[in-house]
Short mmCIF file of C-alpha atoms in Angstrom, two decimals:
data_model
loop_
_atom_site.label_atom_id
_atom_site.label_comp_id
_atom_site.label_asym_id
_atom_site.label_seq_id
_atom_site.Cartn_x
_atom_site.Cartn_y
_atom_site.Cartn_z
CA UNK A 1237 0.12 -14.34 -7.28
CA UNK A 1238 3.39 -14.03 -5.63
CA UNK A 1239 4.50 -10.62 -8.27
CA UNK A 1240 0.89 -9.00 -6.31
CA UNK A 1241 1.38 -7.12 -3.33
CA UNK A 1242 -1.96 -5.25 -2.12
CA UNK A 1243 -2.10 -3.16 1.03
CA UNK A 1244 -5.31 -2.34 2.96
CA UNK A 1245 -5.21 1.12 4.69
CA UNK A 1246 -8.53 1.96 6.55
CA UNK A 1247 -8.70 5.75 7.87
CA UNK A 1248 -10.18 7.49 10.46
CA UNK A 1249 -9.47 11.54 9.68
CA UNK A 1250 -6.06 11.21 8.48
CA UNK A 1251 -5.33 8.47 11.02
CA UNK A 1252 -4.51 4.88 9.42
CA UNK A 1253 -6.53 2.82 11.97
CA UNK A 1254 -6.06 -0.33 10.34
CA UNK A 1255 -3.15 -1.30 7.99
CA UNK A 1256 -1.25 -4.64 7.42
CA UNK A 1257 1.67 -3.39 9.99
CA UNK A 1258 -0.89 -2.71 12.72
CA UNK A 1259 -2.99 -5.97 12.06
CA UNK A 1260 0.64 -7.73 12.52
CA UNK A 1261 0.97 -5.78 15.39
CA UNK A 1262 -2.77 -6.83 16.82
CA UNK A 1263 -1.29 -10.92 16.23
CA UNK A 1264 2.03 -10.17 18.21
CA UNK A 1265 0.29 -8.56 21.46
CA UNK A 1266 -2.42 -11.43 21.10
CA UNK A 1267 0.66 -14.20 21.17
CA UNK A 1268 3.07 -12.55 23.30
CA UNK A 1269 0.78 -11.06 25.82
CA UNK A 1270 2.54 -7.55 26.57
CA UNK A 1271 3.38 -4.61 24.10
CA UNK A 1272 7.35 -4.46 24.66
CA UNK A 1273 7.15 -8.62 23.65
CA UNK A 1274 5.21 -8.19 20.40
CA UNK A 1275 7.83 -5.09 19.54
CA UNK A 1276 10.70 -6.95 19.91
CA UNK A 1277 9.48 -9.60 17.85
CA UNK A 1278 8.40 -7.00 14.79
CA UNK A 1279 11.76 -5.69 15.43
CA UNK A 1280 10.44 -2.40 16.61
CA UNK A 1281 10.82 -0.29 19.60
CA UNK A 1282 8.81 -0.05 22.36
CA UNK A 1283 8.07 3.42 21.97
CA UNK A 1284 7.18 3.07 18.07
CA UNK A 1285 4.68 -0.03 18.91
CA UNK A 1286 3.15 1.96 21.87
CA UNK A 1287 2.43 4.85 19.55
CA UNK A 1288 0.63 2.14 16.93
CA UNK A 1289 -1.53 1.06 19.55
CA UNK A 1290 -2.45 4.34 20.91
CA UNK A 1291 -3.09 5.02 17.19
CA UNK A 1292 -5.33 2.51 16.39
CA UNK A 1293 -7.38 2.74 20.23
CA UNK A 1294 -7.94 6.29 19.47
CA UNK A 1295 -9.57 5.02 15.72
CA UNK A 1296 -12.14 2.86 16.51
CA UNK A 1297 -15.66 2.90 19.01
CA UNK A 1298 -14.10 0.74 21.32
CA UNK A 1299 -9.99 -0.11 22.17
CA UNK A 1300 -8.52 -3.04 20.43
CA UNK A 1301 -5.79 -3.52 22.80
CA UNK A 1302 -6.52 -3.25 26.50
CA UNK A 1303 -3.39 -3.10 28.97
CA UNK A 1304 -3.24 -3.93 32.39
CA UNK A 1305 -4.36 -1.12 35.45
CA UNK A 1306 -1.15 0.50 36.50
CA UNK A 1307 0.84 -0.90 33.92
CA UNK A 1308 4.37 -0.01 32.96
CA UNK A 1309 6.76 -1.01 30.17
CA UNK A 1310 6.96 -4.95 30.18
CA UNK A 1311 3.10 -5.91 31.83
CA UNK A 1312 0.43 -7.45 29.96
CA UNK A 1313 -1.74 -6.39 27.17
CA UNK A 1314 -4.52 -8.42 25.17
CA UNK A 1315 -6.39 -7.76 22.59
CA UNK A 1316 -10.18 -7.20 23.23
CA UNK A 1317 -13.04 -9.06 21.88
CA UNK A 1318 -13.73 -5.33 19.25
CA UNK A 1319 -10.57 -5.93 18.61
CA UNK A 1320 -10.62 -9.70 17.57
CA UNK A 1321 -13.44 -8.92 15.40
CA UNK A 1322 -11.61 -5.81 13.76
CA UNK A 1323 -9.04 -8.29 13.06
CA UNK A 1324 -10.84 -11.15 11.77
CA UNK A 1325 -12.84 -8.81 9.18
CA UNK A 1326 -9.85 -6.74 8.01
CA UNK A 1327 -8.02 -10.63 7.05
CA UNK A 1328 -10.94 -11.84 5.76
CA UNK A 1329 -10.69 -8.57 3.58
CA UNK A 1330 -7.69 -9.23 2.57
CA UNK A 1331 -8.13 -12.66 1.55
CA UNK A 1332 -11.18 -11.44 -0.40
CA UNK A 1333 -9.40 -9.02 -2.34
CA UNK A 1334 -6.46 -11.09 -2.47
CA UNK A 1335 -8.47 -14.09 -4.03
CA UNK A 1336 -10.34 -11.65 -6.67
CA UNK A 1337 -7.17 -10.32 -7.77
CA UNK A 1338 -6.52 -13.32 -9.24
CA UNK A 1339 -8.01 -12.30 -12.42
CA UNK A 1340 -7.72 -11.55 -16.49
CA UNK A 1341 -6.31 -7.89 -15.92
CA UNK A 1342 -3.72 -9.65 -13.07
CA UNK A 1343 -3.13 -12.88 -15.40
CA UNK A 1344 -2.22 -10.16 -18.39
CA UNK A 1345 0.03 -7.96 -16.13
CA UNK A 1346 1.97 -11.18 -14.61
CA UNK A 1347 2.77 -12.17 -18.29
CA UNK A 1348 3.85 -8.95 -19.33
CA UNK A 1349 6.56 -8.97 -16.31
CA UNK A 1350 10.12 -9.46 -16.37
CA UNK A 1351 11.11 -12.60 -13.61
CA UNK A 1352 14.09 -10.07 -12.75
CA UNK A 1353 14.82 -6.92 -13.68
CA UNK A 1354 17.01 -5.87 -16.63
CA UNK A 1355 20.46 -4.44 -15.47
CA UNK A 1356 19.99 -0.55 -16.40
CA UNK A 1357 21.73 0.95 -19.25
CA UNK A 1358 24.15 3.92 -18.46
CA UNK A 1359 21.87 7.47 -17.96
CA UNK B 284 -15.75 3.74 0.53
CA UNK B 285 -13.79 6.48 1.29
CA UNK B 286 -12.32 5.39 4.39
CA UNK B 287 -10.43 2.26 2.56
CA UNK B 288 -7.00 3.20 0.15
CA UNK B 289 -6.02 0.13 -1.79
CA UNK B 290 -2.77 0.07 -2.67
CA UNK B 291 -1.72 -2.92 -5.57
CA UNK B 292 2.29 -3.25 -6.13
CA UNK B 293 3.49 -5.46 -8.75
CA UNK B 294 7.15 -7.00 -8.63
CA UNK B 295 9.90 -7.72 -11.06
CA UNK B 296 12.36 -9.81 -8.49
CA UNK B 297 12.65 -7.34 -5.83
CA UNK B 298 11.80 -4.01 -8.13
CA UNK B 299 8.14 -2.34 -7.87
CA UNK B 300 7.60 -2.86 -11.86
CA UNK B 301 4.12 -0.86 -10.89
CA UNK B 302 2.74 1.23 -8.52
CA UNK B 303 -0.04 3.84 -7.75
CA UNK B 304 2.87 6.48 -8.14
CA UNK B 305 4.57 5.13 -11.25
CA UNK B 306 0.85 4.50 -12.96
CA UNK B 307 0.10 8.40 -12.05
CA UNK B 308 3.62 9.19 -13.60
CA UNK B 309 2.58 7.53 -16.66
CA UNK B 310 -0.45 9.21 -17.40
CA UNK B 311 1.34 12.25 -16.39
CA UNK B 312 3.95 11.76 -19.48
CA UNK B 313 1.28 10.91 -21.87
CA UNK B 314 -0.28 14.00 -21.14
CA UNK B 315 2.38 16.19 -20.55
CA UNK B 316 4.91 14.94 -22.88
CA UNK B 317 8.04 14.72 -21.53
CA UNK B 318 9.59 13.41 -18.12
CA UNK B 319 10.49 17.19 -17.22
CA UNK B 320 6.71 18.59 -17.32
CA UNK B 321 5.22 15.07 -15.73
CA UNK B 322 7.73 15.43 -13.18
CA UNK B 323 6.73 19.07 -12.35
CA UNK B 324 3.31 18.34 -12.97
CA UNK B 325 3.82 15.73 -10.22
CA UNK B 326 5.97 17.61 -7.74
CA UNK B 327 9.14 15.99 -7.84
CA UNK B 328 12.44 16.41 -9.17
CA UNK B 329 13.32 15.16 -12.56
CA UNK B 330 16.12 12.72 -11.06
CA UNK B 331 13.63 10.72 -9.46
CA UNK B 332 10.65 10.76 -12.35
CA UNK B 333 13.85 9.22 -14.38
CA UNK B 334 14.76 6.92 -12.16
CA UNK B 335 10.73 5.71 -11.36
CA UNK B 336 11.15 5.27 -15.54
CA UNK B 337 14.04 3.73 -16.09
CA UNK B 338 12.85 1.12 -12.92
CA UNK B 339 9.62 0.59 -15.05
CA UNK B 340 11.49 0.05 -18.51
CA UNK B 341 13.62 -2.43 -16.75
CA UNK B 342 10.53 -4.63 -15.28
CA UNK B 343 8.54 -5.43 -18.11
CA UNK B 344 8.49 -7.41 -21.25
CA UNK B 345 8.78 -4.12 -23.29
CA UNK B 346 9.69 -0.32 -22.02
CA UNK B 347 7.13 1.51 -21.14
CA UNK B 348 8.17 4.75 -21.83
CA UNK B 349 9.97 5.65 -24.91
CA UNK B 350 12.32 8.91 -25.12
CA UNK B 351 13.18 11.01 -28.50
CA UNK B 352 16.37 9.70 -29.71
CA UNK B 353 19.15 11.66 -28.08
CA UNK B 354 16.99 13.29 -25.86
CA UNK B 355 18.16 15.70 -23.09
CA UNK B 356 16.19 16.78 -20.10
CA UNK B 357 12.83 18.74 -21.27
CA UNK B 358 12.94 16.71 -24.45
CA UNK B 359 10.09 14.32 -26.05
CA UNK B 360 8.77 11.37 -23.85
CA UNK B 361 5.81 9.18 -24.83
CA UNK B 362 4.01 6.33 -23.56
CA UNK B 363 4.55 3.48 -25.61
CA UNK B 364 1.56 0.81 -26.90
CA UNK B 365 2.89 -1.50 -24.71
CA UNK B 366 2.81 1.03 -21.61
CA UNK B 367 -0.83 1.93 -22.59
CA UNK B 368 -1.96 -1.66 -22.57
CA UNK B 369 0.01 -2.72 -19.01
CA UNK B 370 -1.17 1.17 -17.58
CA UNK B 371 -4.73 0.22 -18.80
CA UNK B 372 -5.07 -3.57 -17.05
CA UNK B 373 -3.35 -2.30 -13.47
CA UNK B 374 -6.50 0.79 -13.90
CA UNK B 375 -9.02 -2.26 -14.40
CA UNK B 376 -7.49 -4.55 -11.26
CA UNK B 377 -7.70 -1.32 -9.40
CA UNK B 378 -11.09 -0.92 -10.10
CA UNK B 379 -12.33 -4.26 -9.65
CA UNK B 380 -10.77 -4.57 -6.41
CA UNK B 381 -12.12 -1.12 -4.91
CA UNK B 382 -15.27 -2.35 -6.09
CA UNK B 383 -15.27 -5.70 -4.45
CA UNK B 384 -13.78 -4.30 -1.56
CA UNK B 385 -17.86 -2.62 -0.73
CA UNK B 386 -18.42 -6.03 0.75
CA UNK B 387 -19.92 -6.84 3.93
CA UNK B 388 -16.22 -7.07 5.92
CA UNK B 389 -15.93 -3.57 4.74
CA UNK B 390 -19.08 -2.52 6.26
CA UNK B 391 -18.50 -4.05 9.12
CA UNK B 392 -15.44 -2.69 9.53
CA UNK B 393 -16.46 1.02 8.51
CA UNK B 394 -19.28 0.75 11.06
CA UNK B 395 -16.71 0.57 13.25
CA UNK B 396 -14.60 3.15 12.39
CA UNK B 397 -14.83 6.13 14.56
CA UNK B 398 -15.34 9.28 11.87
CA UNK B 399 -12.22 11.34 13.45
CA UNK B 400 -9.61 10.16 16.17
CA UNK B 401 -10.33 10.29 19.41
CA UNK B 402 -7.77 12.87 21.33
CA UNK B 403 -4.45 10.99 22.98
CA UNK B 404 -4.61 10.42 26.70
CA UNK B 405 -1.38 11.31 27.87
CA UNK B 406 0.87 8.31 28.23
#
C-alpha cells in the first residue's frame, strides 16, 4: 500500500474545510497547546497556520479551534469538543478508504509499477 | 457527495506514475490524438503534457503512451493496450472509493459542514 497516496478534501463553497494538512494541523494545536507552537512544528509560519484555522472555523457549524480571550501571537489554543469529533470522523475516513483501497484494481496497478523510475531518454 | 474530492496518487520511487491530471491527459490523447490537441484540449502548454508523458512512460511496466515514429510536435499519439488497461483499473479504484466514501463518517461529517463559509472576523 505504500505506492497509494489518497487525499481527502471536504469543501464548504470553494473553501477546503477539511484536508490532510489541516487535520495535521488540528493534532499539532491539540499537542502543543498554542497556534505559533503547532506552526513551528509543521514548519510553517505563524501567519500561514493562523489563516488555516480561520479557514477551517469559518467552514463548519461550530469552531474547531478555540483561542484564548485577548489572545496574541504565542497564547493558548485547543481544539474544541466539534472539533475532536470532526477529527476523529475525517481519520476514521481515511482509514476506511485507505483499508478498501486495498483491492483487485489497486493489487493490478501496484504490479504494473516500476519500483523506480526509468532514467528518461533524450526529448 | 459533492462536498468530498478524492484524490488517489500512485508512486514509482518518488515519481507520481498516476494521477487525476495525468489519467484526464490520457483520455484526452486517446481522444484527441496527439499530445498537441490533448494538451490544448486540456489548457496547458505542450512542454508540460510531454513531460506529464514521458513521467508516465517512465513509471510503469510498459509506456503508456506511444508516439508515431519520428514524430514532431502535432504528430500521432495513441494510448497504448497497456495504458488502456492501467487508465481503466485507477477509473475502477476511483470509483469504488467515492462510493465507499457515502459512509456514515461522511455523513457525519457533511452534516457538519456549513453549506458556504462563514465571513472572516477581522484578525
Amino acid at each position: 500500500m505504500q505506492r497509494l497516496k489518497l487525499k481527502i478534501q471536504l469543501y464548504c463553497g470553494d473553501e477546503i474545510a477539511m484536508g490532510p494538512g489541516k487535520a495535521d494541523l488540528l493534532v499539532a494545536i491539540a499537542q502543543e497547546g498554542s497556534i505559533s507552537a503547532a506552526a513551528r512544528r509543521m514548519d510553517m509560519s505563524y501567519r500561514r497556520a493562523w489563516l488555516l484555522v480561520d479557514a477551517m472555523n469559518r467552514c463548519w457549524l461550530e469552531p474547531l479551534v478555540e483561542t484564548s480571550p485577548g489572545s496574541a501571537k504565542g497564547s493558548g489554543a485547543k481544539v474544541t469538543a466539534f472539533g475532536d469529533a470532526v477529527l476523529s470522523h475525517y481519520r476514521a475516513l481515511q482509514s476506511r478508504l485507505q483499508g478498501t483501497s486495498d483491492c483487485a484494481d489497486y493489487k493490478a496497478l501496484a504490479a504494473a509499477l516500476l519500483n523506480e523510475p526509468k532514467v528518461s531518454q533524450k526529448a
